[in-house]
Coordinates of C-alpha atoms and ligand atoms in Angstrom, one line a residue:
X1 CA -8.9 11.8 3.9
X2 CA -12.1 10.3 2.7
X3 CA -12.0 7.0 4.7
X4 CA -10.8 6.0 8.1
X5 CA -9.8 2.6 6.7
X6 CA -8.9 1.1 3.3
X7 CA -9.2 -2.7 3.5
X8 CA -7.2 -4.4 0.8
X9 CA -8.7 -7.8 0.1
X10 CA -12.4 -8.9 0.5
X11 CA -11.6 -12.3 2.1
X12 CA -12.5 -13.4 5.6
X13 CA -9.9 -11.2 7.4
X14 CA -10.9 -8.1 5.4
X15 CA -14.6 -8.8 5.8
X16 CA -14.4 -9.2 9.6
X17 CA -12.4 -6.0 9.9
X18 CA -14.6 -4.0 7.6
X19 CA -17.8 -5.2 9.4
X20 CA -16.4 -4.4 12.8
X21 CA -15.0 -1.0 11.7
X22 CA -18.4 -0.1 10.3
X23 CA -20.2 -1.1 13.5
X24 CA -17.9 1.3 15.3
X25 CA -19.0 4.1 13.0
X26 CA -15.8 4.2 11.0
X27 CA -15.8 4.9 7.2
X28 CA -14.4 1.9 5.3
X29 CA -13.6 1.2 1.7
X30 CA -12.9 -2.5 0.7
X31 CA -11.1 -3.2 -2.5
X32 CA -10.1 -6.5 -4.2
X33 CA -8.2 -7.2 -7.3
X34 CA -10.4 -10.1 -8.2
X35 CA -13.9 -9.7 -9.8
X36 CA -15.6 -11.1 -6.7
X37 CA -15.7 -10.8 -2.9
X38 CA -14.9 -13.6 -0.4
X39 CA -11.3 -14.3 -1.3
X40 CA -10.5 -17.9 -1.5
X41 CA -13.7 -19.0 0.2
X42 CA -15.6 -17.7 -2.8
X43 CA -18.3 -20.1 -4.0
X44 CA -20.4 -20.0 -7.1
X45 CA -23.6 -21.7 -8.1
X46 CA -23.3 -24.2 -11.0
X47 CA -26.2 -26.5 -11.8
X48 CA -27.7 -25.6 -8.4
X49 CA -24.6 -26.6 -6.6
X50 CA -22.4 -24.2 -4.5
X51 CA -19.0 -24.9 -6.1
X52 CA -16.0 -23.9 -3.9
X53 CA -14.0 -22.2 -6.6
X54 CA -10.7 -22.1 -4.7
X55 CA -10.8 -25.5 -3.1
X56 CA -12.9 -27.1 -0.4
X57 CA -13.6 -25.0 2.7
X58 CA -15.1 -26.8 5.6
X59 CA -15.7 -24.5 8.5
X60 CA -14.7 -26.1 11.8
X61 CA -13.7 -24.6 15.1
X62 CA -13.4 -25.1 18.9
X63 CA -13.6 -21.4 19.5
X64 CA -17.1 -20.6 20.8
X65 CA -16.6 -16.9 20.3
X66 CA -15.7 -17.4 16.6
X67 CA -18.6 -19.8 16.1
X68 CA -21.1 -17.3 17.7
X69 CA -19.6 -14.6 15.5
X70 CA -19.7 -16.4 12.1
X71 CA -23.2 -17.8 12.7
X72 CA -24.5 -14.2 12.7
X73 CA -23.9 -14.1 9.0
X74 CA -25.1 -17.6 7.9
X75 CA -26.8 -20.6 9.2
X76 CA -24.6 -23.7 9.0
X77 CA -25.6 -27.2 8.0
X78 CA -24.3 -30.3 9.8
X79 CA -21.8 -31.4 7.2
X80 CA -19.0 -33.4 8.8
X81 CA -15.8 -33.9 6.8
X82 CA -14.8 -37.5 6.4
X83 CA -12.5 -37.8 3.3
X84 CA -11.7 -41.1 1.8
X85 CA -8.2 -42.0 0.7
X86 CA -7.7 -43.8 -2.6
X87 CA -4.4 -45.5 -2.8
X88 CA -4.1 -47.3 -6.2
X89 CA -7.7 -48.4 -5.9
X90 CA -7.6 -49.4 -2.3
X91 CA -10.0 -47.2 -0.2
X92 CA -9.1 -46.1 3.3
X93 CA -11.0 -44.0 5.9
X94 CA -9.5 -40.7 7.0
X95 CA -8.4 -39.4 9.4
X96 CA -6.4 -42.3 10.7
X97 CA -8.8 -44.3 12.9
X98 CA -9.9 -47.9 13.6
X99 CA -11.4 -48.3 10.2
X100 CA -8.1 -47.3 8.6
X101 CA -6.1 -49.6 10.8
X102 CA -8.5 -52.5 10.2
X103 CA -8.2 -52.1 6.4
X104 CA -4.4 -51.7 6.6
X105 CA -3.5 -54.5 9.0
X106 CA -6.7 -56.5 9.6
X107 CA -6.6 -55.5 13.3
X108 CA -9.9 -55.3 15.0
X109 CA -9.3 -53.9 18.5
X110 CA -7.6 -50.7 19.7
X111 CA -5.1 -52.8 21.5
X112 CA -4.0 -54.6 18.4
X113 CA -3.8 -51.3 16.5
X114 CA -1.7 -49.7 19.2
X115 CA 0.7 -52.7 19.1
X116 CA 1.1 -52.4 15.3
X117 CA 1.8 -48.7 15.6
X118 CA 4.2 -49.2 18.5
X119 CA 6.2 -51.8 16.5
X120 CA 6.4 -49.5 13.5
X121 CA 7.2 -46.3 15.3
X122 CA 10.3 -47.8 16.9
X123 CA 12.4 -46.8 13.9
X124 CA 12.1 -43.2 15.0
X125 CA 14.4 -42.4 18.0
X126 CA 14.2 -39.0 19.7
X127 CA 12.1 -36.0 18.7
X128 CA 10.8 -36.2 15.1
X129 CA 12.9 -33.8 13.0
X130 CA 10.7 -33.5 9.9
X131 CA 7.3 -34.5 8.5
X132 CA 8.4 -38.0 7.6
X133 CA 9.7 -38.8 11.1
X134 CA 6.7 -37.2 12.6
X135 CA 4.3 -39.2 10.5
X136 CA 6.0 -42.5 11.1
X137 CA 6.1 -41.8 14.8
X138 CA 2.4 -41.0 14.8
X139 CA 1.1 -43.9 12.7
X140 CA 4.0 -46.1 11.5
X141 CA 5.6 -46.7 8.2
X142 CA 2.8 -48.6 6.4
X143 CA 0.4 -45.7 6.7
X144 CA 3.1 -43.2 6.0
X145 CA 4.0 -45.0 2.7
X146 CA 0.4 -45.5 1.5
X147 CA -1.6 -42.5 2.8
X148 CA 0.9 -39.7 3.6
X149 CA 4.1 -39.7 1.6
X150 CA 2.7 -39.4 -2.0
X151 CA -0.1 -37.0 -1.1
X152 CA 2.1 -34.7 0.9
X153 CA 4.9 -34.7 -1.7
X154 CA 2.3 -33.8 -4.4
X155 CA 0.7 -31.2 -2.3
X156 CA 3.9 -29.5 -1.2
X157 CA 6.2 -30.4 -4.1
X158 CA 8.9 -31.2 -1.5
X159 CA 10.3 -34.3 0.0
X160 CA 8.7 -35.2 3.4
X161 CA 12.1 -35.0 5.0
X162 CA 12.3 -31.3 4.0
X163 CA 8.9 -30.4 5.4
X164 CA 8.1 -29.2 8.9
X165 CA 6.6 -31.8 11.3
X166 CA 3.7 -29.5 12.3
X167 CA 1.8 -29.9 9.0
X168 CA 1.0 -33.5 9.7
X169 CA -0.1 -32.7 13.3
X170 CA -3.2 -31.2 11.7
X171 CA -4.5 -34.7 11.3
X172 CA -5.9 -36.6 14.2
X173 CA -5.0 -40.2 15.0
X174 CA -7.8 -42.1 16.8
X175 CA -8.3 -45.5 18.3
X176 CA -12.0 -45.2 17.8
X177 CA -14.3 -45.8 14.8
X178 CA -14.7 -42.1 14.1
X179 CA -14.3 -40.7 10.6
X180 CA -14.7 -37.1 11.5
X181 CA -11.6 -35.4 10.0
X182 CA -11.7 -32.6 12.5
X183 CA -11.5 -32.5 16.3
X184 CA -13.9 -29.6 16.5
X185 CA -16.8 -28.7 18.6
X186 CA -18.5 -26.9 15.7
X187 CA -18.4 -27.8 12.0
X188 CA -20.5 -27.2 8.9
X189 CA -21.0 -25.4 5.6
X190 CA -22.9 -22.1 5.4
X191 CA -26.3 -22.6 4.0
X192 CA -26.6 -20.4 0.9
X193 CA -22.9 -20.5 0.2
X194 CA -19.8 -18.8 1.5
X195 CA -20.2 -15.9 -0.9
X196 CA -23.5 -15.0 0.6
X197 CA -22.1 -15.3 4.0
X198 CA -19.3 -12.8 3.2
X199 CA -21.9 -10.6 1.4
X200 CA -23.7 -10.4 4.7
X201 CA -20.5 -9.5 6.5
X202 CA -19.9 -6.7 4.1
X203 CA -23.5 -5.4 4.1
X204 CA -23.5 -1.6 4.0
X205 CA -19.7 -1.4 3.3
X206 CA -18.5 0.1 0.1
X207 CA -16.7 -2.5 -2.0
X208 CA -14.8 -2.0 -5.2
X209 CA -13.8 -5.0 -7.3
X210 CA -11.1 -5.4 -10.0
X211 CA -9.0 -2.9 -8.1
X212 CA -5.3 -3.7 -7.8
X213 CA -4.0 -1.8 -4.8
X214 CA -0.3 -2.4 -5.5
X215 CA -0.6 -0.9 -9.0
X216 CA -2.0 2.4 -7.6
X217 CA -0.7 2.3 -4.1
X218 CA 0.0 6.0 -3.7
X219 CA -3.4 6.9 -5.0
X220 CA -5.2 4.5 -2.6
X221 CA -3.0 5.4 0.4
X222 CA -4.0 9.0 0.0
X223 CA -7.7 8.0 0.4
X224 CA -7.6 6.6 4.0
X225 CA -6.0 7.2 7.4
X226 CA -5.0 3.6 7.7
X227 CA -4.7 0.5 5.5
X228 CA -5.6 -3.1 6.4
X229 CA -3.6 -5.1 3.9
X230 CA -4.4 -8.8 3.4
X231 CA -2.4 -9.5 0.3
X232 CA 1.0 -11.2 0.1
X233 CA 3.5 -9.5 2.4
X234 CA 6.4 -9.9 0.0
X235 CA 4.4 -8.4 -2.9
X236 CA 3.6 -5.4 -0.7
X237 CA 7.4 -4.7 -0.4
X238 CA 7.9 -5.4 -4.1
X239 CA 9.8 -8.6 -3.3
X240 CA 12.8 -6.5 -2.3
X241 CA 14.2 -9.1 0.1
X242 CA 13.4 -11.9 -2.3
X243 CA 10.3 -14.1 -3.0
X244 CA 8.5 -16.0 -0.2
X245 CA 7.5 -19.4 -1.5
X246 CA 3.9 -20.4 -1.9
X247 CA 2.0 -23.4 -3.2
X248 CA -0.7 -22.7 -5.8
X249 CA -3.5 -24.9 -6.9
X250 CA -5.1 -25.4 -10.3
X251 CA -8.6 -26.9 -10.6
X252 CA -10.1 -28.8 -13.4
X253 CA -13.9 -28.5 -13.0
X254 CA -16.3 -30.9 -14.8
X255 CA -20.1 -30.9 -14.9
X256 CA -21.2 -34.5 -15.2
X257 CA -24.6 -35.7 -16.3
X258 CA -24.8 -38.3 -13.5
X259 CA -26.1 -37.8 -9.9
X260 CA -23.2 -39.4 -8.1
X261 CA -19.6 -39.6 -9.1
X262 CA -17.7 -40.7 -6.0
X263 CA -20.2 -40.8 -3.2
X264 CA -18.3 -38.4 -1.0
X265 CA -17.3 -34.7 -0.9
X266 CA -13.5 -35.4 -0.9
X267 CA -11.5 -38.3 -2.2
X268 CA -7.7 -38.0 -1.7
X269 CA -5.5 -39.7 -4.2
X270 CA -2.6 -40.7 -2.0
X271 CA -0.3 -42.4 -4.5
X272 CA 2.5 -40.5 -6.2
X273 CA 1.5 -41.3 -9.7
X274 CA -2.0 -39.9 -10.0
X275 CA -1.3 -36.3 -11.0
X276 CA -4.1 -34.7 -8.9
X277 CA -4.1 -34.6 -5.1
X278 CA -7.8 -34.9 -4.6
X279 CA -11.2 -34.8 -6.2
X280 CA -14.0 -32.7 -4.7
X281 CA -17.6 -33.5 -5.5
X282 CA -19.2 -30.3 -4.3
X283 CA -22.9 -31.4 -4.0
X284 CA -22.0 -33.6 -1.0
X285 CA -21.2 -30.6 1.1
X286 CA -25.0 -30.0 1.0
X287 CA -26.1 -33.7 1.0
X288 CA -26.8 -33.7 -2.7
X289 CA -29.8 -31.5 -2.4
X290 CA -30.8 -28.1 -3.7
X291 CA -32.2 -25.3 -1.6
X292 CA -35.7 -26.9 -1.6
X293 CA -34.4 -30.2 -0.5
X294 CA -34.7 -31.9 -3.9
X295 CA -32.1 -34.3 -5.2
X296 CA -29.8 -32.6 -7.8
X297 CA -29.7 -34.5 -11.1
X298 CA -26.1 -33.5 -12.1
X299 CA -22.8 -33.2 -10.3
X300 CA -19.8 -31.0 -10.4
X301 CA -16.3 -32.3 -9.6
X302 CA -13.0 -30.5 -9.2
X303 CA -9.7 -32.2 -9.7
X304 CA -7.1 -30.4 -7.7
X305 CA -3.5 -30.1 -9.0
X306 CA -0.9 -28.6 -6.7
X307 CA 2.0 -26.5 -8.2
X308 CA 4.8 -24.2 -7.1
X309 CA 3.6 -20.6 -7.1
X310 CA 5.0 -18.3 -9.8
X311 CA 4.2 -14.7 -10.4
X312 CA 0.7 -14.3 -11.9
X313 CA -0.6 -17.4 -10.0
X314 CA -2.9 -17.2 -7.0
X315 CA -0.9 -18.0 -3.8
X316 CA -2.8 -20.6 -1.6
X317 CA -0.4 -22.1 0.9
X318 CA 2.6 -20.5 2.6
X319 CA 5.5 -22.9 2.7
X320 CA 6.3 -22.6 6.4
X321 CA 9.8 -24.1 6.4
X322 CA 12.8 -22.6 8.1
X323 CA 14.1 -20.7 5.0
X324 CA 10.8 -19.0 4.4
X325 CA 10.1 -18.5 8.1
X326 CA 13.4 -16.5 8.3
X327 CA 12.5 -14.5 5.2
X328 CA 9.0 -13.8 6.5
X329 CA 10.6 -12.5 9.8
X330 CA 12.7 -10.0 7.8
X331 CA 9.6 -8.8 5.9
X332 CA 7.7 -8.6 9.2
X333 CA 10.3 -6.2 10.4
X334 CA 9.7 -4.0 7.4
X335 CA 6.0 -4.3 8.1
X336 CA 6.4 -3.1 11.7
X337 CA 7.9 0.1 10.3
X338 CA 4.8 0.9 8.3
X339 CA 2.9 2.6 11.0
X340 CA -0.3 3.1 9.1
X341 CA -0.6 -0.4 7.7
X342 CA -2.0 -3.5 9.4
X343 CA -0.9 -6.8 7.8
X344 CA -3.4 -9.6 8.3
X345 CA -4.6 -13.0 7.1
X346 CA -3.0 -16.1 5.5
X347 CA -1.0 -14.0 3.0
X348 CA -0.4 -10.9 5.0
X349 CA 1.0 -12.9 7.9
X350 CA 2.3 -15.8 5.8
X351 CA 0.6 -18.4 8.0
X352 CA -1.2 -21.6 7.3
X353 CA -4.4 -20.3 8.9
X354 CA -7.7 -22.1 9.0
X355 CA -10.8 -20.0 8.5
X356 CA -11.6 -19.9 12.2
X357 CA -8.1 -18.8 13.1
X358 CA -8.3 -16.0 10.5
X359 CA -11.5 -14.8 12.1
X360 CA -10.1 -15.0 15.6
X361 CA -7.0 -13.1 14.5
X362 CA -9.1 -10.4 12.8
X363 CA -11.3 -10.0 15.9
X364 CA -8.2 -9.7 18.1
X365 CA -6.9 -7.0 15.8
X366 CA -10.3 -5.2 15.8
X367 CA -10.2 -5.1 19.6
X368 CA -6.8 -3.5 19.6
X369 CA -7.4 -1.2 16.7
X370 CA -11.0 -0.1 17.1
X371 CA -11.6 0.2 20.8
Ligands
UDP401 N1 -2.3 -35.5 4.5 C1 -1.9 -36.7 4.1 N2 -2.8 -37.6 3.5 C2 -4.1 -37.2 3.3 C3 -4.5 -36.0 3.7 C4 -3.6 -35.1 4.4 O1 -0.7 -37.0 4.2 O2 -4.8 -38.0 2.7 C5 -1.3 -34.6 5.2 C6 -0.5 -33.8 4.2 O3 0.8 -33.7 4.7 C7 -1.2 -32.5 4.1 C8 -1.6 -32.3 5.5 O4 -2.0 -33.6 6.0 O5 -0.3 -31.5 3.7 C9 -2.8 -31.4 5.7 O6 -3.9 -31.8 4.9 P1 -5.3 -31.1 4.9 O7 -6.1 -31.9 4.0 O8 -5.7 -30.8 6.3 O9 -4.9 -29.7 4.1 P2 -5.8 -28.6 3.5 O10 -7.2 -29.1 3.6 O11 -5.5 -27.4 4.2 O12 -5.3 -28.6 2.1

């Protein structure tokens, strides 16, 4: 065997594992079917702007160990995510906070806001059974109708009554004037871009791009003692138990000859009619400046369209409802029988992981596997 480990997928999970394995003196080969490293955190410079090619990635974590780990590979800026919601031309602050409640109801104090929410959440009795009930019980029907329902149904392509409640629990609700989207101790964007950060993680590791593992599985398996597979778990087993469902995303990127299109990195279009879910204006992740601190004259925007995944598309989001959860469990049992393969990451574990959680999971795996 030529290598101790073959890592399939050069995204965050694969990069952490490869880095750690190399540190431990193991021989590692990383392959990826795409023509670039960094998986879905891949960023590319356009007009001096780091464009997040597979959607906005804002690093945030409460996990000090993860923060200390990732900042070895990049310095982070102090970007704070505060998306704006556009509902038919009305603008609201996100996440749901005093600015949002003031605009929605005219209330000016936390007490008045609480009263409004209390009035509206009464329609939900007992434990919320789905995303709709969870949302109404968190912020009431008005906010649900204007800021949640349309956006969520576009993003997931499913009725809010069919979606699990936990998805909406990602969003904080605050009775303060605080537009920071994340409750996180640490937050920022890697200076120099995500691709450079992953490049640093993979320094000294052999990487081969445009290599499709599943097409030449036997050949690759013969090259290494063990495989770390970060692709889709159902694809690994050739969909033999049926397809897991994923959401995919299509981006329409435009370079505009103006310095400022929307004045914010993210604007969510929360009505049902606008076909895109959000528009990202990438320069604002880095305060509109180039590497030397000069204002950038142009701007790059991406309109994000959500769609149901079909073969040939990139999978982005696992659909963690009951049906898919059960199917994943069945695949996971098959995975447990593959003694020389470790399944990891958003696709390998079919889990709506944030970046920090992927890194934490990879580091845990390294501890088990490499010590
Ligand atoms: N969400 C919403 N309105 C918004 C933003 C988010 O209802 O303006 C809900 C929606 O259900 C979505 C979930 O919150 O699926 C998570 O959104 P987030 O932006 O955190 O997702 P990601 O950035 O991972 O795409």
